[in-house]
């Protein structure tokens, strides 16, 4: 008897669980889970741990599903860019159709299960987030306007709002402050990346600001957005989700971030190439810590509140 | 005659099947836990049809 299932054509496209995991953009999922947890715990309503766990899990699954759909749609440009060439589809480990099926199936599952575990408003927000990320950002804005990152950043900013709505079942100002924090943080974060990933976006034909308006304009945009972000981030300290811990973290982090943005603005391409974009790379790394610590501070304020320590 | 040596493709499929199986079991356990939590929480109400019986 011979083994009829063996076929050399399918050998390369035989994905493992790890390939499917990679398809769901695990690093983005980590950020989504963290910010959604902060949104959920910062809300003034306590949630049963099982419902909280299940809801965060389904928000993460929704984020993973949109990651898979994004990789399906962007497979052509992913294979051109060095940063993304090893993703499962351009690497030949997963077929585009498999990514599409996984993304659609998990999107439906995540939205339906979030409606059952939490409430309809949270599920509707998750559905809108997936729609926004795939249709508005990936399919429309990303390849048509240099403002792609600015408007598309909204997709990544929704998780704390969804987390808050899981707990309360309604909207308030505070989750939108967390939304605004991520929304305003996204452009300087990605534009710094675009500055030192020099030819990637040019090669792929993605109209990033560096390609359409030039690199000096990108440096100016980073500074302007960082100034606006600083005002927002420090101002949030004086709302009901802020407090002394958050204020201290915000003052230090925004001071460092603003200094980084001014340094980037003062430099030109010659200076940057001399040290292989050291300042831009440092700013990008700081931006990751910046967002993590701001949300960590909001979380600390929320967790200390029952003991009368968090908040003002 | 059966093939004794396991091919790379079979190893990958086995790993994937095990992974999917574990995820399904985890999903069932989670739905069960959610159901218990919802039913035992104070604000749970029986559907009207069952209430009338």
mmCIF file of C-alpha atoms in Angstrom:
data_model
loop_
_atom_site.group_PDB
_atom_site.id
_atom_site.type_symbol
_atom_site.label_atom_id
_atom_site.label_comp_id
_atom_site.label_asym_id
_atom_site.label_seq_id
_atom_site.Cartn_x
_atom_site.Cartn_y
_atom_site.Cartn_z
ATOM 1 C CA UNK A 1 0.000 0.000 0.000
ATOM 2 C CA UNK A 2 1.281 3.417 -0.782
ATOM 3 C CA UNK A 3 0.716 6.606 1.084
ATOM 4 C CA UNK A 4 -1.576 8.566 -1.203
ATOM 5 C CA UNK A 5 -1.607 11.640 1.032
ATOM 6 C CA UNK A 6 1.990 12.412 0.202
ATOM 7 C CA UNK A 7 2.264 15.036 -2.466
ATOM 8 C CA UNK A 8 5.354 17.111 -3.091
ATOM 9 C CA UNK A 9 3.233 20.052 -4.289
ATOM 10 C CA UNK A 10 1.525 20.458 -0.951
ATOM 11 C CA UNK A 11 4.618 19.882 1.144
ATOM 12 C CA UNK A 12 5.650 23.521 1.218
ATOM 13 C CA UNK A 13 2.164 24.840 1.951
ATOM 14 C CA UNK A 14 1.467 22.592 4.929
ATOM 15 C CA UNK A 15 1.052 25.104 7.715
ATOM 16 C CA UNK A 16 1.726 24.301 11.347
ATOM 17 C CA UNK A 17 -0.133 25.746 14.336
ATOM 18 C CA UNK A 18 2.747 28.188 14.708
ATOM 19 C CA UNK A 19 2.130 29.541 11.190
ATOM 20 C CA UNK A 20 -1.515 30.211 12.032
ATOM 21 C CA UNK A 21 -0.432 31.809 15.298
ATOM 22 C CA UNK A 22 1.984 34.091 13.426
ATOM 23 C CA UNK A 23 -0.820 34.937 10.999
ATOM 24 C CA UNK A 24 -2.742 36.485 13.882
ATOM 25 C CA UNK A 25 -0.009 39.082 14.589
ATOM 26 C CA UNK A 26 0.742 37.999 18.163
ATOM 27 C CA UNK A 27 2.626 41.197 19.054
ATOM 28 C CA UNK A 28 -0.326 43.363 18.060
ATOM 29 C CA UNK A 29 -2.574 40.986 20.005
ATOM 30 C CA UNK A 30 -0.449 41.535 23.123
ATOM 31 C CA UNK A 31 -1.007 45.295 22.866
ATOM 32 C CA UNK A 32 -4.732 44.765 22.244
ATOM 33 C CA UNK A 33 -5.074 42.433 25.247
ATOM 34 C CA UNK A 34 -3.149 44.776 27.529
ATOM 35 C CA UNK A 35 -5.059 47.941 26.591
ATOM 36 C CA UNK A 36 -8.417 46.117 26.678
ATOM 37 C CA UNK A 37 -7.613 44.773 30.174
ATOM 38 C CA UNK A 38 -6.745 48.299 31.317
ATOM 39 C CA UNK A 39 -10.015 49.630 29.841
ATOM 40 C CA UNK A 40 -11.950 46.868 31.597
ATOM 41 C CA UNK A 41 -10.276 47.334 34.996
ATOM 42 C CA UNK A 42 -10.301 51.147 34.883
ATOM 43 C CA UNK A 43 -14.102 51.093 34.546
ATOM 44 C CA UNK A 44 -15.987 51.856 37.759
ATOM 45 C CA UNK A 45 -17.902 48.553 37.571
ATOM 46 C CA UNK A 46 -16.500 45.197 38.645
ATOM 47 C CA UNK A 47 -16.857 42.229 36.305
ATOM 48 C CA UNK A 48 -16.986 38.531 37.195
ATOM 49 C CA UNK A 49 -13.495 37.082 36.510
ATOM 50 C CA UNK A 50 -14.843 34.393 34.156
ATOM 51 C CA UNK A 51 -16.773 36.942 32.096
ATOM 52 C CA UNK A 52 -13.767 39.296 32.099
ATOM 53 C CA UNK A 53 -11.395 36.505 30.988
ATOM 54 C CA UNK A 54 -13.732 35.265 28.251
ATOM 55 C CA UNK A 55 -14.413 38.790 26.971
ATOM 56 C CA UNK A 56 -10.724 39.709 26.787
ATOM 57 C CA UNK A 57 -10.035 36.399 25.035
ATOM 58 C CA UNK A 58 -12.690 37.113 22.396
ATOM 59 C CA UNK A 59 -11.383 40.653 21.895
ATOM 60 C CA UNK A 60 -7.929 39.080 21.341
ATOM 61 C CA UNK A 61 -9.396 36.553 18.894
ATOM 62 C CA UNK A 62 -11.082 39.424 17.030
ATOM 63 C CA UNK A 63 -7.736 41.245 16.861
ATOM 64 C CA UNK A 64 -6.025 38.062 15.643
ATOM 65 C CA UNK A 65 -8.704 37.564 13.004
ATOM 66 C CA UNK A 66 -8.197 41.073 11.664
ATOM 67 C CA UNK A 67 -4.433 40.402 11.648
ATOM 68 C CA UNK A 68 -5.024 37.322 9.456
ATOM 69 C CA UNK A 69 -7.336 39.282 7.136
ATOM 70 C CA UNK A 70 -4.768 42.086 6.906
ATOM 71 C CA UNK A 71 -2.057 39.578 5.954
ATOM 72 C CA UNK A 72 -4.371 38.079 3.332
ATOM 73 C CA UNK A 73 -5.057 41.471 1.762
ATOM 74 C CA UNK A 74 -1.484 42.801 2.021
ATOM 75 C CA UNK A 75 0.330 39.614 0.923
ATOM 76 C CA UNK A 76 1.539 41.337 -2.266
ATOM 77 C CA UNK A 77 3.246 44.238 -0.469
ATOM 78 C CA UNK A 78 4.398 42.070 2.445
ATOM 79 C CA UNK A 79 6.616 40.052 0.118
ATOM 80 C CA UNK A 80 8.288 43.232 -1.163
ATOM 81 C CA UNK A 81 9.087 44.725 2.254
ATOM 82 C CA UNK A 82 12.040 43.282 4.184
ATOM 83 C CA UNK A 83 10.258 43.757 7.517
ATOM 84 C CA UNK A 84 7.299 41.594 6.457
ATOM 85 C CA UNK A 85 8.782 39.192 3.888
ATOM 86 C CA UNK A 86 8.953 36.353 6.429
ATOM 87 C CA UNK A 87 5.255 36.509 7.331
ATOM 88 C CA UNK A 88 3.445 33.180 6.786
ATOM 89 C CA UNK A 89 1.858 34.022 3.391
ATOM 90 C CA UNK A 90 4.887 35.573 1.610
ATOM 91 C CA UNK A 91 7.063 32.826 3.149
ATOM 92 C CA UNK A 92 4.825 30.245 1.429
ATOM 93 C CA UNK A 93 3.742 28.546 4.659
ATOM 94 C CA UNK A 94 0.076 29.547 4.491
ATOM 95 C CA UNK A 95 -2.071 29.992 1.372
ATOM 96 C CA UNK A 96 -3.925 33.325 1.020
ATOM 97 C CA UNK A 97 -7.267 31.506 0.938
ATOM 98 C CA UNK A 98 -6.508 29.793 4.244
ATOM 99 C CA UNK A 99 -5.746 33.164 5.856
ATOM 100 C CA UNK A 100 -8.995 34.600 4.484
ATOM 101 C CA UNK A 101 -11.045 31.656 5.774
ATOM 102 C CA UNK A 102 -9.410 31.776 9.190
ATOM 103 C CA UNK A 103 -9.879 35.541 9.450
ATOM 104 C CA UNK A 104 -13.552 35.495 8.450
ATOM 105 C CA UNK A 105 -14.388 32.499 10.668
ATOM 106 C CA UNK A 106 -12.619 33.890 13.739
ATOM 107 C CA UNK A 107 -14.093 37.372 13.225
ATOM 108 C CA UNK A 108 -17.606 35.935 13.273
ATOM 109 C CA UNK A 109 -16.834 33.711 16.262
ATOM 110 C CA UNK A 110 -15.222 36.534 18.263
ATOM 111 C CA UNK A 111 -18.074 39.016 17.689
ATOM 112 C CA UNK A 112 -20.780 36.431 18.414
ATOM 113 C CA UNK A 113 -19.086 35.159 21.572
ATOM 114 C CA UNK A 114 -18.378 38.673 22.874
ATOM 115 C CA UNK A 115 -22.081 39.473 22.465
ATOM 116 C CA UNK A 116 -22.902 36.387 24.542
ATOM 117 C CA UNK A 117 -20.226 36.814 27.203
ATOM 118 C CA UNK A 118 -20.472 40.618 27.619
ATOM 119 C CA UNK A 119 -23.038 42.711 25.773
ATOM 120 C CA UNK A 120 -24.208 43.733 22.296
ATOM 121 C CA UNK A 121 -22.542 47.153 22.398
ATOM 122 C CA UNK A 122 -19.111 45.631 23.061
ATOM 123 C CA UNK A 123 -19.667 43.110 20.247
ATOM 124 C CA UNK A 124 -20.781 45.863 17.863
ATOM 125 C CA UNK A 125 -17.642 47.860 18.698
ATOM 126 C CA UNK A 126 -15.448 44.803 18.054
ATOM 127 C CA UNK A 127 -17.195 44.208 14.701
ATOM 128 C CA UNK A 128 -16.690 47.867 13.781
ATOM 129 C CA UNK A 129 -13.006 47.695 14.772
ATOM 130 C CA UNK A 130 -12.424 44.675 12.520
ATOM 131 C CA UNK A 131 -14.313 46.407 9.680
ATOM 132 C CA UNK A 132 -12.336 49.619 10.218
ATOM 133 C CA UNK A 133 -8.960 47.853 10.236
ATOM 134 C CA UNK A 134 -9.627 45.705 7.176
ATOM 135 C CA UNK A 135 -11.888 47.781 4.929
ATOM 136 C CA UNK A 136 -11.149 51.394 5.900
ATOM 137 C CA UNK A 137 -7.438 51.033 6.708
ATOM 138 C CA UNK A 138 -6.030 47.997 4.836
ATOM 139 C CA UNK A 139 -8.178 48.061 1.699
ATOM 140 C CA UNK A 140 -8.740 51.788 1.298
ATOM 141 C CA UNK A 141 -6.477 54.205 3.162
ATOM 142 C CA UNK A 142 -3.187 52.311 3.365
ATOM 143 C CA UNK A 143 -2.531 52.426 -0.368
ATOM 144 C CA UNK A 144 -4.239 55.703 -1.190
ATOM 145 C CA UNK A 145 -3.245 58.422 1.280
ATOM 146 C CA UNK A 146 -0.230 59.459 3.363
ATOM 147 C CA UNK A 147 -2.703 59.995 6.204
ATOM 148 C CA UNK A 148 -3.138 56.177 6.284
ATOM 149 C CA UNK A 149 -1.419 55.816 9.645
ATOM 150 C CA UNK A 150 -3.260 58.759 11.205
ATOM 151 C CA UNK A 151 -6.794 57.558 10.460
ATOM 152 C CA UNK A 152 -5.920 53.851 10.504
ATOM 153 C CA UNK A 153 -4.530 54.274 14.002
ATOM 154 C CA UNK A 154 -8.125 54.402 15.230
ATOM 155 C CA UNK A 155 -8.413 50.642 14.690
ATOM 156 C CA UNK A 156 -5.686 49.988 17.241
ATOM 157 C CA UNK A 157 -7.207 52.521 19.628
ATOM 158 C CA UNK A 158 -10.571 50.793 20.112
ATOM 159 C CA UNK A 159 -9.589 47.908 22.490
ATOM 160 C CA UNK A 160 -9.640 49.970 25.750
ATOM 161 C CA UNK A 161 -13.057 51.335 24.741
ATOM 162 C CA UNK A 162 -14.319 47.783 24.153
ATOM 163 C CA UNK A 163 -12.843 46.694 27.499
ATOM 164 C CA UNK A 164 -14.633 49.561 29.265
ATOM 165 C CA UNK A 165 -17.942 48.737 27.531
ATOM 166 C CA UNK A 166 -17.579 45.059 28.532
ATOM 167 C CA UNK A 167 -17.620 46.236 32.158
ATOM 168 C CA UNK A 168 -20.170 49.036 32.023
ATOM 169 C CA UNK A 169 -22.340 48.294 28.987
ATOM 170 C CA UNK A 170 -22.263 51.988 28.119
ATOM 171 C CA UNK A 171 -19.988 54.778 26.902
ATOM 172 C CA UNK A 172 -18.221 57.446 28.948
ATOM 173 C CA UNK A 173 -15.529 60.083 28.382
ATOM 174 C CA UNK A 174 -12.696 58.144 30.053
ATOM 175 C CA UNK A 175 -12.371 55.264 27.543
ATOM 176 C CA UNK A 176 -12.269 57.835 24.739
ATOM 177 C CA UNK A 177 -9.299 59.476 26.482
ATOM 178 C CA UNK A 178 -7.527 56.111 26.317
ATOM 179 C CA UNK A 179 -8.625 55.856 22.679
ATOM 180 C CA UNK A 180 -7.182 59.327 21.982
ATOM 181 C CA UNK A 181 -3.910 58.364 23.669
ATOM 182 C CA UNK A 182 -3.336 55.427 21.288
ATOM 183 C CA UNK A 183 -4.732 57.360 18.327
ATOM 184 C CA UNK A 184 -2.300 60.265 18.787
ATOM 185 C CA UNK A 185 0.601 57.945 19.636
ATOM 186 C CA UNK A 186 0.302 55.842 16.459
ATOM 187 C CA UNK A 187 1.535 58.420 13.866
ATOM 188 C CA UNK A 188 4.857 59.357 15.554
ATOM 189 C CA UNK A 189 5.454 55.662 16.344
ATOM 190 C CA UNK A 190 5.034 54.533 12.723
ATOM 191 C CA UNK A 191 6.649 57.569 11.119
ATOM 192 C CA UNK A 192 9.786 56.983 13.200
ATOM 193 C CA UNK A 193 9.758 53.391 11.892
ATOM 194 C CA UNK A 194 9.292 54.665 8.330
ATOM 195 C CA UNK A 195 12.321 56.942 8.731
ATOM 196 C CA UNK A 196 14.746 54.142 9.497
ATOM 197 C CA UNK A 197 13.105 51.356 7.440
ATOM 198 C CA UNK A 198 14.271 53.456 4.549
ATOM 199 C CA UNK A 199 13.300 51.796 1.301
ATOM 200 C CA UNK A 200 10.636 49.362 2.492
ATOM 201 C CA UNK A 201 7.581 51.550 1.930
ATOM 202 C CA UNK A 202 9.050 53.072 -1.265
ATOM 203 C CA UNK A 203 9.616 49.596 -2.712
ATOM 204 C CA UNK A 204 6.102 48.480 -1.835
ATOM 205 C CA UNK A 205 4.518 51.652 -3.213
ATOM 206 C CA UNK A 206 2.761 52.409 0.071
ATOM 207 C CA UNK A 207 2.211 56.190 0.222
ATOM 208 C CA UNK A 208 3.777 56.748 3.614
ATOM 209 C CA UNK A 209 4.497 60.358 4.515
ATOM 210 C CA UNK A 210 8.215 59.718 3.939
ATOM 211 C CA UNK A 211 7.432 58.786 0.322
ATOM 212 C CA UNK A 212 4.824 61.414 -0.566
ATOM 213 C CA UNK A 213 5.959 64.488 1.386
ATOM 214 C CA UNK A 214 9.618 63.676 1.997
ATOM 215 C CA UNK A 215 11.600 62.906 5.078
ATOM 216 C CA UNK A 216 12.018 66.473 6.469
ATOM 217 C CA UNK A 217 8.205 66.862 6.416
ATOM 218 C CA UNK A 218 7.890 63.545 8.261
ATOM 219 C CA UNK A 219 10.241 64.829 10.958
ATOM 220 C CA UNK A 220 8.072 67.951 11.374
ATOM 221 C CA UNK A 221 4.914 65.835 11.552
ATOM 222 C CA UNK A 222 6.457 63.652 14.275
ATOM 223 C CA UNK A 223 7.166 66.768 16.341
ATOM 224 C CA UNK A 224 3.674 68.261 15.886
ATOM 225 C CA UNK A 225 1.908 65.008 16.795
ATOM 226 C CA UNK A 226 4.214 64.486 19.776
ATOM 227 C CA UNK A 227 3.404 67.980 21.123
ATOM 228 C CA UNK A 228 -0.334 67.294 20.783
ATOM 229 C CA UNK A 229 0.110 63.847 22.340
ATOM 230 C CA UNK A 230 2.011 65.347 25.271
ATOM 231 C CA UNK A 231 -0.808 67.794 26.048
ATOM 232 C CA UNK A 232 -3.358 64.977 25.884
ATOM 233 C CA UNK A 233 -1.291 62.476 27.896
ATOM 234 C CA UNK A 234 -0.453 64.886 30.720
ATOM 235 C CA UNK A 235 -3.992 66.316 30.733
ATOM 236 C CA UNK A 236 -5.418 62.795 31.215
ATOM 237 C CA UNK A 237 -3.686 62.736 34.620
ATOM 238 C CA UNK A 238 -6.333 65.162 35.933
ATOM 239 C CA UNK A 239 -9.323 63.037 34.911
ATOM 240 C CA UNK A 240 -10.974 60.222 36.868
ATOM 241 C CA UNK A 241 -8.660 57.559 35.332
ATOM 242 C CA UNK A 242 -5.540 59.561 36.267
ATOM 243 C CA UNK A 243 -3.870 60.212 39.595
ATOM 244 C CA UNK A 244 -0.454 60.971 41.113
ATOM 245 C CA UNK A 245 1.196 57.782 39.809
ATOM 246 C CA UNK A 246 -0.059 58.455 36.305
ATOM 247 C CA UNK A 247 0.960 62.123 36.508
ATOM 248 C CA UNK A 248 4.508 61.235 37.539
ATOM 249 C CA UNK A 249 4.812 58.617 34.767
ATOM 250 C CA UNK A 250 3.292 61.013 32.210
ATOM 251 C CA UNK A 251 5.628 63.879 33.116
ATOM 252 C CA UNK A 252 8.764 61.730 32.817
ATOM 253 C CA UNK A 253 7.694 59.846 29.697
ATOM 254 C CA UNK A 254 6.392 62.890 27.855
ATOM 255 C CA UNK A 255 9.534 64.844 28.699
ATOM 256 C CA UNK A 256 11.650 62.067 27.173
ATOM 257 C CA UNK A 257 9.311 61.613 24.199
ATOM 258 C CA UNK A 258 9.223 65.327 23.457
ATOM 259 C CA UNK A 259 13.026 65.512 23.638
ATOM 260 C CA UNK A 260 13.241 62.583 21.204
ATOM 261 C CA UNK A 261 10.840 64.283 18.781
ATOM 262 C CA UNK A 262 12.799 67.565 18.945
ATOM 263 C CA UNK A 263 16.045 65.635 18.299
ATOM 264 C CA UNK A 264 14.480 63.965 15.256
ATOM 265 C CA UNK A 265 13.194 67.320 13.983
ATOM 266 C CA UNK A 266 16.638 68.916 14.303
ATOM 267 C CA UNK A 267 18.387 66.197 12.315
ATOM 268 C CA UNK A 268 18.693 65.809 8.572
ATOM 269 C CA UNK A 269 19.362 62.738 6.448
ATOM 270 C CA UNK A 270 23.144 63.178 6.451
ATOM 271 C CA UNK A 271 23.275 63.254 10.248
ATOM 272 C CA UNK A 272 20.915 60.275 10.489
ATOM 273 C CA UNK A 273 22.891 58.168 8.055
ATOM 274 C CA UNK A 274 26.115 58.878 9.911
ATOM 275 C CA UNK A 275 24.871 57.061 13.005
ATOM 276 C CA UNK A 276 22.511 54.676 11.147
ATOM 277 C CA UNK A 277 19.365 56.428 12.418
ATOM 278 C CA UNK A 278 20.294 55.905 16.072
ATOM 279 C CA UNK A 279 18.026 58.713 17.330
ATOM 280 C CA UNK A 280 15.055 57.548 15.241
ATOM 281 C CA UNK A 281 15.539 53.937 16.397
ATOM 282 C CA UNK A 282 15.777 55.078 20.021
ATOM 283 C CA UNK A 283 12.590 57.136 19.637
ATOM 284 C CA UNK A 284 10.769 54.116 18.172
ATOM 285 C CA UNK A 285 11.844 51.890 21.084
ATOM 286 C CA UNK A 286 10.863 54.607 23.559
ATOM 287 C CA UNK A 287 7.440 54.864 21.920
ATOM 288 C CA UNK A 288 6.743 51.208 22.780
ATOM 289 C CA UNK A 289 7.689 51.794 26.414
ATOM 290 C CA UNK A 290 5.760 55.085 26.403
ATOM 291 C CA UNK A 291 2.415 53.478 25.590
ATOM 292 C CA UNK A 292 2.989 50.469 27.844
ATOM 293 C CA UNK A 293 3.847 52.621 30.862
ATOM 294 C CA UNK A 294 0.987 55.081 30.353
ATOM 295 C CA UNK A 295 -1.528 52.244 30.344
ATOM 296 C CA UNK A 296 0.383 50.540 33.164
ATOM 297 C CA UNK A 297 -0.034 53.734 35.226
ATOM 298 C CA UNK A 298 -3.791 53.883 34.477
ATOM 299 C CA UNK A 299 -3.983 50.224 35.556
ATOM 300 C CA UNK A 300 -2.043 50.947 38.766
ATOM 301 C CA UNK A 301 -4.417 53.804 39.635
ATOM 302 C CA UNK A 302 -7.420 51.537 39.026
ATOM 303 C CA UNK A 303 -6.017 48.624 41.071
ATOM 304 C CA UNK A 304 -5.093 50.893 44.020
ATOM 305 C CA UNK A 305 -8.461 52.663 44.068
ATOM 306 C CA UNK A 306 -10.237 50.072 46.295
ATOM 307 C CA UNK A 307 -7.612 50.798 48.988
ATOM 308 C CA UNK A 308 -8.140 54.517 48.695
ATOM 309 C CA UNK A 309 -4.717 55.006 47.105
ATOM 310 C CA UNK A 310 -5.410 55.373 43.389
ATOM 311 C CA UNK A 311 -6.788 58.503 41.746
ATOM 312 C CA UNK A 312 -7.061 61.972 43.232
ATOM 313 C CA UNK B 1 3.035 -2.917 3.264
ATOM 314 C CA UNK B 2 2.610 0.064 5.472
ATOM 315 C CA UNK B 3 5.025 2.931 5.595
ATOM 316 C CA UNK B 4 6.839 2.933 8.922
ATOM 317 C CA UNK B 5 8.766 6.144 8.623
ATOM 318 C CA UNK B 6 6.722 9.171 9.505
ATOM 319 C CA UNK B 7 7.060 11.916 6.960
ATOM 320 C CA UNK B 8 7.525 15.577 7.928
ATOM 321 C CA UNK B 9 4.087 16.328 6.487
ATOM 322 C CA UNK B 10 2.440 13.825 8.850
ATOM 323 C CA UNK B 11 4.242 15.292 11.823
ATOM 324 C CA UNK B 12 2.991 18.771 10.925
ATOM 325 C CA UNK B 13 -0.568 17.549 10.390
ATOM 326 C CA UNK B 14 -0.516 15.649 13.666
ATOM 327 C CA UNK B 15 0.683 18.734 15.521
ATOM 328 C CA UNK B 16 -1.985 20.857 13.877
ATOM 329 C CA UNK B 17 -4.745 18.349 14.610
ATOM 330 C CA UNK B 18 -3.663 18.133 18.241
ATOM 331 C CA UNK B 19 -3.632 21.927 18.451
ATOM 332 C CA UNK B 20 -7.115 22.282 16.944
ATOM 333 C CA UNK B 21 -8.375 19.513 19.252
ATOM 334 C CA UNK B 22 -7.013 21.235 22.346
ATOM 335 C CA UNK B 23 -8.457 24.582 21.251
ATOM 336 C CA UNK B 24 -11.888 23.002 20.752
ATOM 337 C CA UNK B 25 -11.775 21.373 24.195
ATOM 338 C CA UNK B 26 -10.705 24.716 25.693
ATOM 339 C CA UNK B 27 -13.580 26.447 23.910
ATOM 340 C CA UNK B 28 -16.114 23.936 25.242
ATOM 341 C CA UNK B 29 -14.781 24.375 28.804
ATOM 342 C CA UNK B 30 -14.934 28.160 28.438
ATOM 343 C CA UNK B 31 -18.533 28.126 27.176
ATOM 344 C CA UNK B 32 -19.441 25.800 30.050
ATOM 345 C CA UNK B 33 -17.804 28.119 32.590
ATOM 346 C CA UNK B 34 -19.551 31.138 31.032
ATOM 347 C CA UNK B 35 -22.918 29.351 31.194
ATOM 348 C CA UNK B 36 -22.457 28.453 34.878
ATOM 349 C CA UNK B 37 -21.395 32.015 35.661
ATOM 350 C CA UNK B 38 -24.360 33.568 33.846
ATOM 351 C CA UNK B 39 -26.897 31.131 35.305
ATOM 352 C CA UNK B 40 -25.665 31.434 38.891
ATOM 353 C CA UNK B 41 -25.348 35.238 38.805
ATOM 354 C CA UNK B 42 -28.220 37.093 40.514
ATOM 355 C CA UNK B 43 -29.766 38.746 37.464
ATOM 356 C CA UNK B 44 -30.415 35.569 35.464
ATOM 357 C CA UNK B 45 -34.034 35.175 34.321
ATOM 358 C CA UNK B 46 -35.668 32.097 32.824
ATOM 359 C CA UNK B 47 -37.161 32.461 29.378
ATOM 360 C CA UNK B 48 -40.896 33.261 29.524
ATOM 361 C CA UNK B 49 -42.018 29.916 27.965
ATOM 362 C CA UNK B 50 -40.285 27.898 30.693
ATOM 363 C CA UNK B 51 -41.577 30.204 33.380
ATOM 364 C CA UNK B 52 -45.177 29.410 32.446
ATOM 365 C CA UNK B 53 -44.743 25.613 32.665
#
